[in-house]
Each structure stands twice: as structure tokens, then as C-alpha cells.
């Protein structure tokens, strides 16, 4: 990333303590984050007994996000709601 007049390396060289690849015999089961195992299936499984996902906070996503893709989600800081793009329109959940 270019910031303050110079390039900054954004590569992560830290540890991946809570990132576990699914090592089952079936292919395409995705990645589990937050646990070594999960009973859930999916491309990306987030597991935690005491933490929640935090969506990106965006002011007025219907005007701020210039090229949205179907399935995008964020927290709209103006309407204080979850915004989901369905491929044609932004939908807001309170």
C-alpha cells in the first residue's frame, strides 16, 4: 500500500493460530476460522462460543459502494441497519 509518500508491505508474516484448513477426505469443504473442528459445512465457517462477526461500517452504502456484488453485506452507519445487496438493490434490516 502507498501511504505517506512510501510503499508499505502488507504481507502477513504472523501466525495463523485460528485459521484451520479443512483436512477431511471430501474436497471443497472450505476453511474453518476460530476452531479446529465444526459441525457446520460451507466454504467459510466462522466458529466461536463468545464472539460475533463485525461487518464493515459504511455510511450510505447505496451511494458509497460504486460497484456492489450480489451478497455484499455491511452495517449502514446512517440508518443503523444491516445492508445487503441482492444484485439489483440494497435491502436494509433493522
PDB file of N, CA, C and O in Angstrom, residues 5-6 16 19 28 33 37 45 51 65 67 85 87 90:
ATOM      1  N   UNK A   5       3.766   8.848   1.288  1.00  0.00           N
ATOM      2  CA  UNK A   5       4.879   9.005   0.358  1.00  0.00           C
ATOM      3  C   UNK A   5       5.771   7.792   0.180  1.00  0.00           C
ATOM      4  O   UNK A   5       6.808   7.883  -0.476  1.00  0.00           O
ATOM      5  N   UNK A   6       5.406   6.643   0.750  1.00  0.00           N
ATOM      6  CA  UNK A   6       6.232   5.447   0.557  1.00  0.00           C
ATOM      7  C   UNK A   6       5.354   4.194   0.524  1.00  0.00           C
ATOM      8  O   UNK A   6       4.225   4.191   0.995  1.00  0.00           O
ATOM      9  N   UNK A  16      -0.902 -18.059  12.074  1.00  0.00           N
ATOM     10  CA  UNK A  16      -2.285 -18.327  11.712  1.00  0.00           C
ATOM     11  C   UNK A  16      -2.909 -19.241  12.770  1.00  0.00           C
ATOM     12  O   UNK A  16      -3.404 -20.316  12.479  1.00  0.00           O
ATOM     13  N   UNK A  19      -6.711 -20.182  12.138  1.00  0.00           N
ATOM     14  CA  UNK A  19      -7.095 -20.481  10.767  1.00  0.00           C
ATOM     15  C   UNK A  19      -6.735 -21.921  10.484  1.00  0.00           C
ATOM     16  O   UNK A  19      -5.571 -22.298  10.508  1.00  0.00           O
ATOM     17  N   UNK A  28     -13.400 -29.529  -1.260  1.00  0.00           N
ATOM     18  CA  UNK A  28     -14.260 -28.363  -1.386  1.00  0.00           C
ATOM     19  C   UNK A  28     -15.027 -27.992  -0.137  1.00  0.00           C
ATOM     20  O   UNK A  28     -16.005 -27.288  -0.219  1.00  0.00           O
ATOM     21  N   UNK A  33     -12.590 -20.948  10.604  1.00  0.00           N
ATOM     22  CA  UNK A  33     -11.851 -19.944  11.352  1.00  0.00           C
ATOM     23  C   UNK A  33     -12.420 -19.889  12.762  1.00  0.00           C
ATOM     24  O   UNK A  33     -13.631 -19.803  12.937  1.00  0.00           O
ATOM     25  N   UNK A  37     -12.374 -27.712  14.648  1.00  0.00           N
ATOM     26  CA  UNK A  37     -13.419 -28.538  14.052  1.00  0.00           C
ATOM     27  C   UNK A  37     -14.730 -27.768  14.063  1.00  0.00           C
ATOM     28  O   UNK A  37     -14.899 -26.803  14.810  1.00  0.00           O
ATOM     29  N   UNK A  45     -16.433 -21.124   7.303  1.00  0.00           N
ATOM     30  CA  UNK A  45     -17.156 -21.373   8.538  1.00  0.00           C
ATOM     31  C   UNK A  45     -16.483 -20.578   9.647  1.00  0.00           C
ATOM     32  O   UNK A  45     -15.287 -20.717   9.869  1.00  0.00           O
ATOM     33  N   UNK A  51     -17.882 -14.877  20.498  1.00  0.00           N
ATOM     34  CA  UNK A  51     -17.558 -13.726  19.649  1.00  0.00           C
ATOM     35  C   UNK A  51     -18.520 -13.694  18.464  1.00  0.00           C
ATOM     36  O   UNK A  51     -19.076 -14.702  18.079  1.00  0.00           O
ATOM     37  N   UNK A  65     -20.819   2.576  -2.141  1.00  0.00           N
ATOM     38  CA  UNK A  65     -20.243   1.404  -2.814  1.00  0.00           C
ATOM     39  C   UNK A  65     -20.560   1.529  -4.300  1.00  0.00           C
ATOM     40  O   UNK A  65     -21.709   1.391  -4.719  1.00  0.00           O
ATOM     41  N   UNK A  67     -19.500  -0.270  -7.099  1.00  0.00           N
ATOM     42  CA  UNK A  67     -19.742  -1.461  -7.921  1.00  0.00           C
ATOM     43  C   UNK A  67     -20.058  -2.655  -7.016  1.00  0.00           C
ATOM     44  O   UNK A  67     -19.257  -3.565  -6.874  1.00  0.00           O
ATOM     45  N   UNK A  85     -26.864  -6.364  -0.428  1.00  0.00           N
ATOM     46  CA  UNK A  85     -27.106  -6.099  -1.838  1.00  0.00           C
ATOM     47  C   UNK A  85     -27.564  -7.392  -2.508  1.00  0.00           C
ATOM     48  O   UNK A  85     -26.891  -8.411  -2.440  1.00  0.00           O
ATOM     49  N   UNK A  87     -28.115  -7.923  -5.750  1.00  0.00           N
ATOM     50  CA  UNK A  87     -27.767  -7.980  -7.166  1.00  0.00           C
ATOM     51  C   UNK A  87     -28.405  -6.853  -7.954  1.00  0.00           C
ATOM     52  O   UNK A  87     -27.954  -6.510  -9.041  1.00  0.00           O
ATOM     53  N   UNK A  90     -30.093  -2.481  -2.730  1.00  0.00           N
ATOM     54  CA  UNK A  90     -29.667  -2.624  -1.335  1.00  0.00           C
ATOM     55  C   UNK A  90     -30.928  -2.810  -0.505  1.00  0.00           C
ATOM     56  O   UNK A  90     -31.914  -2.083  -0.661  1.00  0.00           O
TER      57      UNK A  90
END
